XYZ file of C-alpha atoms in Angstrom:
740
model
C -97.731 227.332 64.379
C -97.016 228.553 68.327
C -99.894 229.891 68.981
C -101.644 226.433 67.518
C -99.658 224.000 69.790
C -100.351 226.319 72.679
C -103.737 226.617 72.434
C -103.767 222.344 71.792
C -101.530 222.046 74.763
C -103.895 223.749 77.094
C -106.957 222.505 75.788
C -105.196 219.181 75.802
C -108.519 217.295 76.298
C -110.973 218.933 74.222
C -108.283 217.850 71.802
C -108.028 214.249 72.629
C -111.696 213.960 72.934
C -112.778 215.578 69.225
C -109.812 213.233 68.216
C -111.467 210.192 69.014
C -115.281 211.539 68.259
C -113.824 211.955 64.490
C -112.104 208.038 64.867
C -115.173 206.573 66.094
C -117.653 208.879 63.973
C -115.885 207.789 61.494
C -115.411 203.937 62.232
C -119.041 203.836 62.689
C -119.640 205.684 59.062
C -117.555 203.290 57.601
C -119.016 200.242 58.599
C -122.629 201.552 57.859
C -122.008 202.551 53.769
C -119.401 199.523 53.569
C -116.845 200.496 50.522
C -117.196 200.623 46.966
C -113.883 199.717 45.568
C -113.737 199.780 42.007
C -110.258 198.752 40.126
C -110.711 200.720 36.911
C -108.149 199.669 34.318
C -109.465 202.133 31.688
C -106.721 202.560 29.005
C -108.249 204.534 26.132
C -106.877 204.361 22.937
C -105.291 201.408 23.188
C -106.327 197.898 21.292
C -107.368 195.832 24.488
C -109.579 198.208 25.807
C -111.039 198.336 22.535
C -111.356 195.036 22.440
C -113.208 195.144 25.878
C -115.787 196.702 24.722
C -116.818 195.156 21.769
C -116.939 192.294 24.005
C -119.179 193.911 26.599
C -121.370 194.978 24.382
C -121.764 191.992 21.664
C -121.360 189.034 24.059
C -122.910 190.591 27.028
C -123.401 186.323 28.335
C -119.667 186.442 29.542
C -119.448 190.024 30.910
C -119.549 188.703 34.143
C -116.174 187.158 36.040
C -115.325 184.025 34.850
C -113.788 181.606 37.186
C -112.142 178.008 37.243
C -113.035 174.048 38.747
C -110.270 172.166 38.521
C -109.760 168.734 39.667
C -107.056 166.618 38.991
C -107.543 162.430 39.496
C -106.041 159.576 37.348
C -108.991 159.077 35.032
C -111.589 162.023 35.208
C -113.668 160.148 33.152
C -114.089 157.177 35.861
C -117.841 157.099 36.574
C -117.727 157.788 40.740
C -114.957 160.753 39.863
C -117.668 162.168 36.673
C -120.673 161.390 39.195
C -119.807 163.268 42.362
C -118.488 166.145 40.026
C -121.632 166.346 38.762
C -123.343 166.516 41.807
C -121.208 169.604 43.012
C -121.190 171.417 39.982
C -125.619 170.983 39.843
C -125.107 172.352 43.049
C -122.403 175.662 42.284
C -124.796 176.126 39.426
C -128.090 177.163 42.345
C -125.639 179.612 44.139
C -126.616 183.325 44.142
C -125.098 184.750 41.292
C -123.548 182.425 39.704
C -124.814 182.612 36.098
C -124.155 179.365 34.325
C -121.703 176.311 35.060
C -119.909 174.726 31.677
C -119.011 170.815 32.329
C -116.743 169.103 31.153
C -119.075 166.201 30.686
C -120.668 168.469 28.038
C -120.188 168.392 24.305
C -119.771 172.455 24.924
C -117.262 171.286 27.768
C -115.479 168.718 25.906
C -112.281 170.468 25.349
C -111.862 170.534 29.078
C -110.355 167.469 29.672
C -106.599 167.666 29.470
C -104.984 164.742 26.729
C -104.108 162.112 29.595
C -107.700 162.275 31.128
C -105.887 163.669 34.800
C -107.069 166.921 34.928
C -110.240 169.156 33.879
C -112.121 172.273 34.193
C -114.777 173.728 34.779
C -115.822 177.662 33.782
C -118.160 178.919 36.898
C -119.340 182.712 34.728
C -120.757 184.648 37.916
C -124.034 187.296 36.767
C -121.302 189.532 37.916
C -117.131 191.154 37.624
C -115.393 189.971 40.394
C -115.591 192.529 42.489
C -119.350 192.303 42.461
C -120.011 189.263 43.846
C -121.091 188.770 47.259
C -118.308 186.768 49.352
C -120.580 184.882 50.932
C -121.663 183.328 47.442
C -118.432 182.472 46.409
C -116.923 181.090 49.681
C -120.189 178.821 49.534
C -118.876 177.745 45.332
C -115.388 176.822 46.841
C -116.602 174.639 49.863
C -119.543 173.005 47.681
C -117.199 171.624 45.128
C -114.106 170.981 47.690
C -116.617 168.621 49.258
C -116.700 166.381 46.354
C -113.019 165.406 46.901
C -114.227 164.032 50.262
C -116.022 161.657 49.070
C -113.674 160.113 46.370
C -109.910 158.707 47.341
C -107.678 160.299 44.921
C -109.703 163.172 43.753
C -108.106 167.292 44.296
C -110.358 170.150 43.232
C -108.683 173.211 43.705
C -110.429 176.529 42.037
C -109.104 179.373 40.903
C -110.172 182.934 38.603
C -110.512 186.865 40.226
C -113.344 186.159 42.397
C -112.040 183.235 44.064
C -108.285 184.958 44.953
C -110.883 188.436 46.671
C -111.421 185.079 49.769
C -107.746 183.446 49.642
C -106.748 186.849 51.049
C -105.083 186.869 54.609
C -107.365 188.881 57.654
C -106.106 192.420 57.229
C -104.330 194.621 59.333
C -101.816 191.615 60.249
C -98.783 193.855 58.539
C -100.068 196.996 59.889
C -100.377 195.164 63.398
C -97.260 193.813 63.183
C -95.442 196.854 62.091
C -96.637 199.088 64.618
C -95.147 196.103 66.893
C -91.615 196.720 65.284
C -92.299 200.629 65.681
C -93.008 200.019 69.254
C -89.922 197.818 70.244
C -87.371 200.202 68.364
C -88.896 203.458 70.194
C -88.830 202.134 73.721
C -85.157 201.076 73.212
C -84.761 204.677 71.171
C -86.457 206.114 74.561
C -86.257 204.490 77.257
C -89.598 205.294 78.020
C -93.006 203.594 77.841
C -95.025 206.360 77.722
C -92.459 208.095 75.425
C -92.830 205.160 73.174
C -96.482 205.260 72.967
C -97.120 208.807 72.056
C -95.709 208.432 68.184
C -98.057 204.913 68.179
C -100.781 207.030 69.635
C -101.352 209.194 66.794
C -100.301 207.266 63.760
C -103.399 204.879 64.781
C -106.057 208.143 64.925
C -103.815 209.495 61.851
C -104.446 206.167 59.910
C -107.550 205.193 61.836
C -109.213 208.290 60.592
C -107.918 208.303 56.668
C -108.680 204.591 55.727
C -111.919 205.049 56.871
C -112.307 208.127 55.244
C -111.085 206.512 52.134
C -113.568 203.839 52.697
C -116.169 205.881 52.236
C -114.234 208.390 49.666
C -114.443 205.218 47.528
C -118.361 205.680 46.826
C -117.961 209.191 45.405
C -115.357 208.989 43.504
C -113.556 205.030 41.825
C -110.890 204.326 44.506
C -109.070 200.951 43.510
C -108.979 198.110 46.085
C -105.285 198.217 46.658
C -105.696 201.972 47.469
C -106.023 201.434 51.397
C -102.876 198.821 51.479
C -100.769 201.627 50.360
C -102.344 204.500 51.996
C -101.658 202.551 55.669
C -98.110 201.591 54.236
C -97.233 204.818 53.648
C -99.495 206.489 56.254
C -98.200 204.421 59.004
C -94.492 205.496 58.492
C -94.764 209.158 57.928
C -97.302 209.331 60.967
C -95.299 207.678 63.442
C -91.842 209.093 61.973
C -93.363 212.532 61.975
C -94.822 212.377 65.876
C -90.934 211.240 66.503
C -89.404 214.075 65.321
C -91.583 216.265 67.239
C -91.321 213.910 70.580
C -87.572 213.714 70.059
C -87.311 217.827 70.307
C -89.358 218.152 72.908
C -87.697 215.336 75.015
C -84.404 217.800 74.714
C -86.396 220.710 75.538
C -87.190 219.300 79.447
C -83.816 217.611 79.524
C -81.704 221.361 78.344
C -84.510 222.676 81.074
C -87.120 224.309 79.428
C -90.553 224.579 81.064
C -92.798 221.552 79.933
C -95.124 223.914 78.018
C -92.616 225.900 76.539
C -90.519 222.726 75.232
C -93.701 221.570 73.186
C -94.356 224.842 71.994
C -90.793 225.413 70.830
C -90.734 221.743 69.269
C -93.850 222.338 67.593
C -92.582 225.397 66.546
C -89.574 224.207 64.574
C -90.145 220.143 64.099
C -93.657 220.636 63.943
C -93.162 223.414 60.870
C -90.901 221.278 59.695
C -93.569 218.375 59.360
C -96.193 220.350 58.072
C -93.339 221.125 55.069
C -92.413 217.334 55.081
C -96.007 216.577 54.547
C -96.822 218.849 52.311
C -94.062 217.701 49.968
C -95.119 214.187 50.415
C -98.692 214.958 49.430
C -97.524 216.999 46.209
C -95.796 213.785 45.416
C -97.973 211.720 45.049
C -100.874 213.874 43.830
C -98.600 213.618 40.882
C -99.697 210.850 40.143
C -102.313 212.348 38.713
C -100.503 214.137 36.007
C -100.569 210.430 34.487
C -104.191 210.537 33.075
C -104.922 206.903 34.116
C -108.373 207.090 36.235
C -107.035 203.883 38.398
C -104.143 205.642 39.535
C -106.241 208.879 40.606
C -107.306 206.929 43.339
C -104.518 205.692 44.665
C -103.413 209.126 44.937
C -105.965 210.886 46.906
C -106.269 208.212 49.276
C -102.843 208.323 49.965
C -102.332 211.833 50.370
C -105.579 211.840 52.702
C -103.967 209.039 54.750
C -100.910 210.981 54.891
C -102.843 214.991 55.616
C -104.841 212.939 58.551
C -101.178 211.550 59.838
C -100.045 215.227 59.758
C -102.708 216.779 61.417
C -102.028 213.839 64.066
C -98.903 215.359 64.984
C -99.727 219.152 65.210
C -102.793 219.179 66.744
C -103.144 215.535 68.870
C -99.930 215.356 69.957
C -98.784 218.823 71.792
C -102.422 217.609 73.678
C -101.130 214.272 74.753
C -97.359 216.155 75.277
C -99.617 218.253 77.978
C -101.132 215.350 79.343
C -98.013 213.255 80.207
C -96.089 216.690 81.245
C -92.620 215.138 82.499
C -93.299 211.195 82.352
C -92.629 211.949 78.685
C -89.556 211.383 80.207
C -88.254 207.917 82.159
C -87.469 207.534 85.671
C -83.952 207.708 85.217
C -84.504 210.587 83.392
C -86.150 212.725 85.095
C -84.360 211.494 88.531
C -80.877 212.679 86.331
C -82.513 215.932 85.477
C -83.591 216.397 89.106
C -80.253 215.789 90.587
C -77.789 217.119 88.234
C -79.494 219.641 86.269
C -80.344 220.809 82.618
C -77.588 218.900 80.401
C -75.837 220.422 78.582
C -75.994 221.552 75.011
C -72.451 219.947 73.964
C -72.102 216.267 72.774
C -69.260 214.066 71.921
C -71.780 211.186 70.632
C -71.121 208.874 67.423
C -73.023 210.964 65.462
C -71.361 213.829 66.738
C -67.845 212.152 65.904
C -69.173 210.431 62.250
C -69.939 213.725 61.501
C -66.376 214.843 61.835
C -65.058 211.996 59.918
C -67.570 213.160 57.003
C -66.169 216.643 57.569
C -62.633 215.321 57.206
C -63.010 212.604 54.669
C -65.646 213.478 52.253
C -64.021 213.014 48.883
C -63.591 209.079 50.121
C -66.954 208.971 51.981
C -68.983 210.543 48.573
C -67.029 207.741 46.362
C -67.890 204.791 48.701
C -71.371 205.889 48.809
C -71.805 206.376 45.084
C -70.126 203.309 44.506
C -73.089 201.204 46.784
C -75.844 203.274 45.197
C -74.368 203.095 41.472
C -74.094 199.021 41.824
C -77.008 198.414 43.260
C -78.603 199.925 40.290
C -77.094 197.627 37.877
C -80.155 195.511 38.022
C -82.334 198.269 36.667
C -81.184 197.581 33.483
C -83.317 194.202 32.918
C -86.467 196.409 33.920
C -89.458 194.400 32.400
C -92.719 195.713 33.572
C -95.917 193.403 33.517
C -98.247 191.994 35.984
C -98.453 189.340 38.442
C -101.340 186.781 38.625
C -102.169 183.683 40.522
C -99.519 182.319 39.505
C -97.643 184.126 42.072
C -99.622 183.566 44.757
C -98.430 181.417 47.570
C -97.958 177.743 46.807
C -100.508 176.825 49.758
C -103.503 178.798 48.151
C -106.106 177.081 46.480
C -105.770 179.209 43.456
C -102.113 178.748 43.185
C -103.102 174.987 43.112
C -105.513 175.334 40.162
C -103.053 177.549 38.349
C -100.371 175.492 38.346
C -103.010 172.246 37.774
C -104.164 173.967 34.904
C -100.779 174.756 33.546
C -99.781 171.356 34.100
C -103.348 170.140 31.852
C -102.845 171.859 29.510
C -100.096 173.863 28.904
C -98.195 177.192 31.054
C -100.319 179.760 28.082
C -104.256 178.565 29.274
C -103.847 180.397 31.735
C -103.416 184.080 29.936
C -105.389 183.309 27.021
C -105.044 186.345 24.068
C -108.645 186.969 22.522
C -108.852 188.277 18.768
C -112.307 189.926 18.545
C -112.783 191.287 15.346
C -115.294 192.532 13.386
C -116.577 191.088 10.322
C -119.062 193.048 8.161
C -119.382 191.174 4.858
C -119.083 187.627 3.843
C -115.634 187.974 2.398
C -114.723 188.897 5.638
C -115.593 185.634 7.266
C -113.964 184.059 4.948
C -110.815 186.053 5.695
C -110.804 185.799 9.593
C -111.105 182.201 8.458
C -107.965 182.008 7.213
C -106.538 184.114 9.803
C -107.148 181.820 12.411
C -105.185 179.714 9.898
C -102.667 181.912 9.992
C -102.634 181.688 13.716
C -102.502 178.159 14.409
C -99.456 178.506 12.593
C -97.741 181.043 14.097
C -94.544 180.633 16.498
C -95.225 180.770 20.147
C -99.003 179.632 19.380
C -100.312 175.994 21.243
C -104.196 176.161 20.633
C -106.605 177.934 18.350
C -110.522 177.653 19.430
C -113.048 178.224 16.235
C -114.481 181.573 15.640
C -117.672 181.923 18.032
C -119.762 184.782 16.516
C -122.070 187.371 18.375
C -125.821 187.085 17.744
C -126.242 188.592 14.171
C -122.836 187.482 12.839
C -121.148 190.425 12.074
C -118.672 190.121 15.415
C -116.957 187.521 16.690
C -113.872 186.175 18.917
C -111.453 183.512 18.570
C -109.384 182.223 21.571
C -105.989 181.948 21.058
C -103.726 179.794 23.967
C -99.941 180.761 23.650
C -97.419 178.231 24.900
C -95.946 180.421 27.482
C -97.046 181.325 30.145
C -98.628 185.146 30.580
C -95.409 186.255 32.385
C -93.192 185.640 29.734
C -91.190 187.294 27.295
C -92.206 184.884 24.685
C -95.747 185.421 25.355
C -94.989 189.433 24.837
C -93.434 189.118 21.749
C -96.309 186.923 20.160
C -98.651 189.846 20.973
C -96.410 191.749 18.937
C -95.980 189.130 16.313
C -100.093 189.353 15.732
C -100.121 193.024 16.132
C -97.570 194.128 13.770
C -97.301 191.181 11.064
C -100.455 188.574 11.003
C -103.267 190.619 11.861
C -102.791 193.258 9.288
C -101.043 190.775 6.729
C -104.936 188.782 6.653
C -106.721 192.563 7.009
C -105.415 193.595 3.890
C -107.517 194.061 0.869
C -110.843 193.324 3.479
C -113.021 195.580 5.533
C -112.840 193.703 8.983
C -110.754 195.002 11.525
C -109.217 192.668 13.965
C -107.883 193.395 18.023
C -105.775 191.452 19.849
C -107.162 191.910 23.938
C -107.516 189.118 26.666
C -105.954 189.992 30.307
C -102.307 189.203 28.759
C -102.868 191.771 26.316
C -103.733 194.242 28.551
C -101.692 193.817 31.102
C -98.870 194.560 28.729
C -101.001 197.480 26.945
C -100.634 198.942 30.774
C -97.190 198.750 30.693
C -96.495 200.283 27.396
C -98.646 203.886 28.744
C -96.457 203.565 31.702
C -93.562 203.581 30.231
C -94.939 205.957 28.039
C -95.738 208.130 31.223
C -93.013 207.429 33.838
C -90.822 210.308 31.982
C -93.301 213.264 32.467
C -94.491 211.664 35.806
C -90.794 212.030 36.822
C -89.892 215.398 35.468
C -93.286 216.915 37.140
C -92.317 215.721 40.814
C -88.905 216.302 40.496
C -89.435 220.349 39.325
C -92.160 220.758 42.141
C -89.650 219.170 44.858
C -87.288 222.050 43.089
C -89.135 224.572 43.186
C -90.277 223.423 47.158
C -87.244 223.290 48.157
C -85.761 226.190 46.675
C -87.998 228.352 48.180
C -87.711 226.771 51.376
C -83.803 227.421 51.823
C -83.164 229.997 49.100
C -80.244 228.026 46.934
C -80.093 226.305 43.966
C -77.411 223.316 44.783
C -79.653 221.911 47.261
C -82.566 221.134 45.086
C -80.322 219.934 42.627
C -78.951 218.310 44.936
C -81.681 216.504 46.624
C -83.059 215.871 42.893
C -79.943 214.018 42.548
C -79.867 212.167 44.963
C -83.863 210.751 44.535
C -83.484 209.461 41.521
C -80.034 207.418 42.606
C -82.730 206.197 45.628
C -85.191 205.151 42.920
C -82.578 203.092 40.713
C -81.425 201.477 43.000
C -84.566 200.693 45.261
C -85.473 199.380 41.613
C -82.653 197.345 41.149
C -82.982 195.668 43.845
C -86.055 194.740 43.249
C -85.705 193.418 39.662
C -82.714 190.860 40.892
C -85.339 190.247 43.630
C -87.808 189.547 41.910
C -87.384 188.879 37.804
C -84.337 187.527 38.697
C -85.400 185.184 41.603
C -82.736 186.303 44.139
C -84.915 185.269 46.968
C -88.511 185.093 45.407
C -88.679 181.649 46.275
C -88.627 182.547 49.948
C -91.714 184.408 48.679
C -93.050 181.844 47.983
C -93.882 183.679 44.500
C -92.218 180.481 42.710
C -89.959 181.697 39.817
C -88.865 185.007 37.918
C -91.896 187.578 38.556
C -92.075 191.070 36.332
C -92.487 194.078 38.237
C -96.243 195.310 38.188
C -97.043 197.128 35.811
C -98.151 200.019 37.900
C -95.860 199.834 40.730
C -92.993 202.355 39.095
C -95.660 205.557 39.390
C -96.918 204.630 42.941
C -93.131 204.073 44.595
C -92.054 206.361 42.877
C -94.171 209.013 44.325
C -93.857 207.786 47.721
C -90.169 207.568 47.892
C -89.734 210.889 46.585
C -92.299 212.558 48.976
C -90.519 210.259 51.830
C -86.745 211.360 50.631
C -88.073 214.882 50.552
C -88.690 214.243 53.791
C -85.332 213.306 55.103
C -83.395 216.086 53.149
C -85.896 218.905 54.771
C -85.144 217.672 58.235
C -81.739 217.449 57.420
C -80.800 220.326 55.412
C -83.578 222.620 57.927
C -80.941 221.944 61.009
C -77.982 222.860 58.794
C -79.233 226.223 57.758
C -79.906 227.052 60.428
C -76.759 227.030 61.341
C -75.323 228.733 58.545
C -77.512 231.744 58.656
C -76.629 232.369 62.100
C -72.629 231.585 61.294
C -72.398 231.428 57.308
C -69.584 228.672 58.233
C -70.368 225.717 56.234
C -68.411 223.249 57.512
C -69.664 224.106 60.641
C -73.509 224.460 59.386
C -73.253 220.906 57.764
C -71.333 219.135 60.456
C -73.792 220.545 63.410
C -76.580 219.163 60.761
C -75.746 215.884 60.665
C -74.747 215.488 63.968
C -77.932 216.671 65.449
C -80.241 215.046 62.723
C -78.591 212.338 62.053
C -79.313 210.276 64.863
C -83.244 210.674 64.396
C -83.204 210.399 60.521
C -81.878 206.943 61.266
C -84.147 205.991 64.082
C -87.103 207.297 61.680
C -85.379 205.027 58.428
C -85.216 202.366 61.090
C -89.042 202.158 62.029
C -90.018 203.044 58.181
C -88.017 199.752 57.017
C -89.609 197.829 60.125
C -93.187 199.109 59.029
C -93.054 198.459 55.077
C -91.419 194.805 55.342
C -94.314 194.206 57.491
C -95.549 194.105 54.496
C -94.739 190.580 53.179
C -97.277 189.537 55.575
C -100.238 191.083 53.619
C -101.095 188.386 51.714
C -100.919 191.108 48.459
C -98.218 190.553 45.648
C -98.392 194.048 44.827
C -97.702 195.436 48.651
C -95.191 192.490 49.252
C -93.176 194.605 46.579
C -94.133 197.892 47.605
C -93.043 197.098 50.492
C -89.647 195.839 50.188
C -89.430 198.211 47.701
C -89.712 201.070 50.278
C -87.785 199.180 52.795
C -84.927 199.271 50.723
C -85.027 202.488 49.156
C -85.854 204.136 52.805
C -82.677 202.160 54.061
C -80.393 203.360 51.050
C -81.879 207.432 51.461
C -81.343 207.035 55.473
C -78.241 204.948 56.071
C -76.379 206.267 53.169
C -77.307 208.997 51.003
C -78.729 211.802 53.860
C -75.698 210.120 56.347
C -72.869 209.563 53.675
C -73.175 210.706 50.380
C -75.358 214.502 50.682
C -73.086 215.865 53.695
C -70.082 215.022 51.510
C -70.759 216.428 48.915
C -72.089 219.742 50.750
C -68.834 219.622 52.508
C -67.436 219.061 48.991
C -69.161 222.680 47.434
C -68.636 224.549 50.334
C -70.457 228.038 50.220
C -72.028 227.461 47.469
C -74.110 225.351 49.060
C -76.120 228.032 50.047
C -75.479 230.565 46.677
C -78.946 232.073 44.729
C -78.581 234.878 42.266
C -79.755 238.163 43.722
C -82.805 239.014 41.272
C -84.167 235.272 41.657
C -83.977 235.613 45.288
C -85.697 239.480 44.939
C -88.725 237.186 43.316
C -88.974 234.049 45.504
C -91.897 234.129 48.066
C -90.573 233.976 51.378
C -91.234 230.473 52.799
C -89.313 229.641 56.099
C -89.120 226.339 57.448
C -87.379 227.776 60.677
C -89.640 230.108 62.652
C -88.630 233.644 62.676
C -88.548 233.827 66.360
C -86.533 231.673 68.147
C -87.697 230.764 71.391
C -85.073 228.740 73.446
C -82.209 229.647 74.966
C -79.122 231.436 73.870
C -76.520 228.821 71.998
C -73.051 227.953 73.587
C -70.642 229.988 71.769
C -69.101 229.384 68.685
C -65.149 228.494 69.188
C -63.133 227.262 66.648
C -61.774 224.148 67.156
C -59.652 221.238 65.284
C -60.935 218.021 64.835
C -62.474 216.346 66.931
C -64.738 218.910 68.386
C -67.788 218.483 70.669
C -70.261 219.500 68.283
C -72.783 222.987 69.947
C -76.068 221.850 68.982
C -77.221 226.027 68.914
C -80.939 226.854 68.484
C -80.510 230.104 66.836
C -82.904 231.121 63.650
C -82.035 234.406 61.403
C -84.418 237.876 62.660
């Protein structure tokens, strides 16, 4: 690491030019090739996926995305309303990539007018799936339909559907820009220097920029979901700024203590840089752990997020030393440079707040550990009510046309209309078709069913589909119970004695199956990433207690963060402030993605905290001193980094994406708890209670483990102050001695 740092420092302009070329090249290539994101929600072996396969094969005319044009008037059958809407729908039918339009004023669409005659809708079927329809064509459909309301007083026209929703998303980059601005403010306060503040920001821009552009290009090769860039920028932005912050802080400390600029930069990369490399590797491993779940949707997300983090780490260990070389002494503020010139290097002894807090934790470990554990357990209680599901257009901002269309359809046709079920039946014989008719009657009389449409047969008559409209909204637990009744009782009873095969499908059933698969895979995923993290920390710190403690802290942080999400979204404690309406289930794929990110970030803070403790332990063999010094030296930079992470993640509330809002708030809360309670309170308190056992490792295991030290083999810093036992409170000595 020292060699790389010294090379980048001395060839600073070459390294900078290479990074500029890499970023510009990635941007130009991405703009030329475009993106090809694909939401592949394959759930092999599930009933809903079988229903989708049959529908795509036997009903190809309905294979494209179907959206709706919804309008409200005092009387939708009034001549002026009918004439204007028929003209608008005829114009919509002529838009490119629109396959057909089913009007409520035709025989085929007679049921598309509400009973009170105030709300009606037309179905617009595109020739391709939502993500393949060109945005200008969708926008033309919206403009053409909504223009009808300009000519008729009292007419309100809104549109809903997946293709329509894509046009409602706010411009990209707002959340990222807000997060960067918040990070800049915090860094300015922490460093007191404009140039020092810019260093982490510049590294993050280069790392995230090249990463996201690379993900866009990679989408042409592998299936990557459209949410992957958002999640990649979410974690990549946070870790890139944090990693650069750790290195810049160590570099500034070295200069203020009298080191030469180049030697200080090399030492910063050879110490903090090693920890960054190790921490970045653990984040990537945690993210790639999503691939063990076996769901193709998550594979692309894992690769995209890992690539973004990897490029952020690369920028921190190559671009950052080059920038440090360009700035030289300007990495300090003018006041700090003047003080250094007039008063000389500062002492390595600190009596600041961090040192006083470290001493307090040493004196009161039981009380502090109990208080921290109580807070984490209390916040974890709502997790007992966790219910996974999928957000829909009813959770979008109230100002969007898709949300207003959703509400109008729910008002006119019932809340279940926005998430109908589909009974896809294979009826090879005439007797089977009679059994299907009996099944339709049974379903119509079932509890929780609002309406059942007549069976629609495919060409040849062997397959048929029946639309079932539940009484409740797609996200309500009663709808899930209806699906279970259909699958477990009603459909099997109708199939007895026949060769008929019926699958319960539809978007609501797909979402339910997706949640079930995620819950089944979750224990394996958690076990894998905990085991990998345990092994890495075991090898790095030659201890059994340290990785066990880290695993426990990760689980505590995860349960508390999801507890907060349940309280906010499911219990509705604040979801109205976000414009999402009432109770919202936790998005099905969020636990796996959030846990991967959270475990990686938690490992970051554990590495930065314990690596400094381990340094001191190797030198002094005094556990109390090692924990106190490690906490005093690391807590301030960890808290600053966490505060930046919280701001960056919270900024994703502005993304307009419901999943992005959930992930952002969940990760912001998790990072705050992890840094301010777990790493600052609970971990050091427990390490004081464990004593020398923190660093115990059986001899036979020590001999068999490979040696992977986070600290450099040879230290390049000045000798440390002598270790003199003293009663508390005691100034904390910032030693930098490592075993040889």
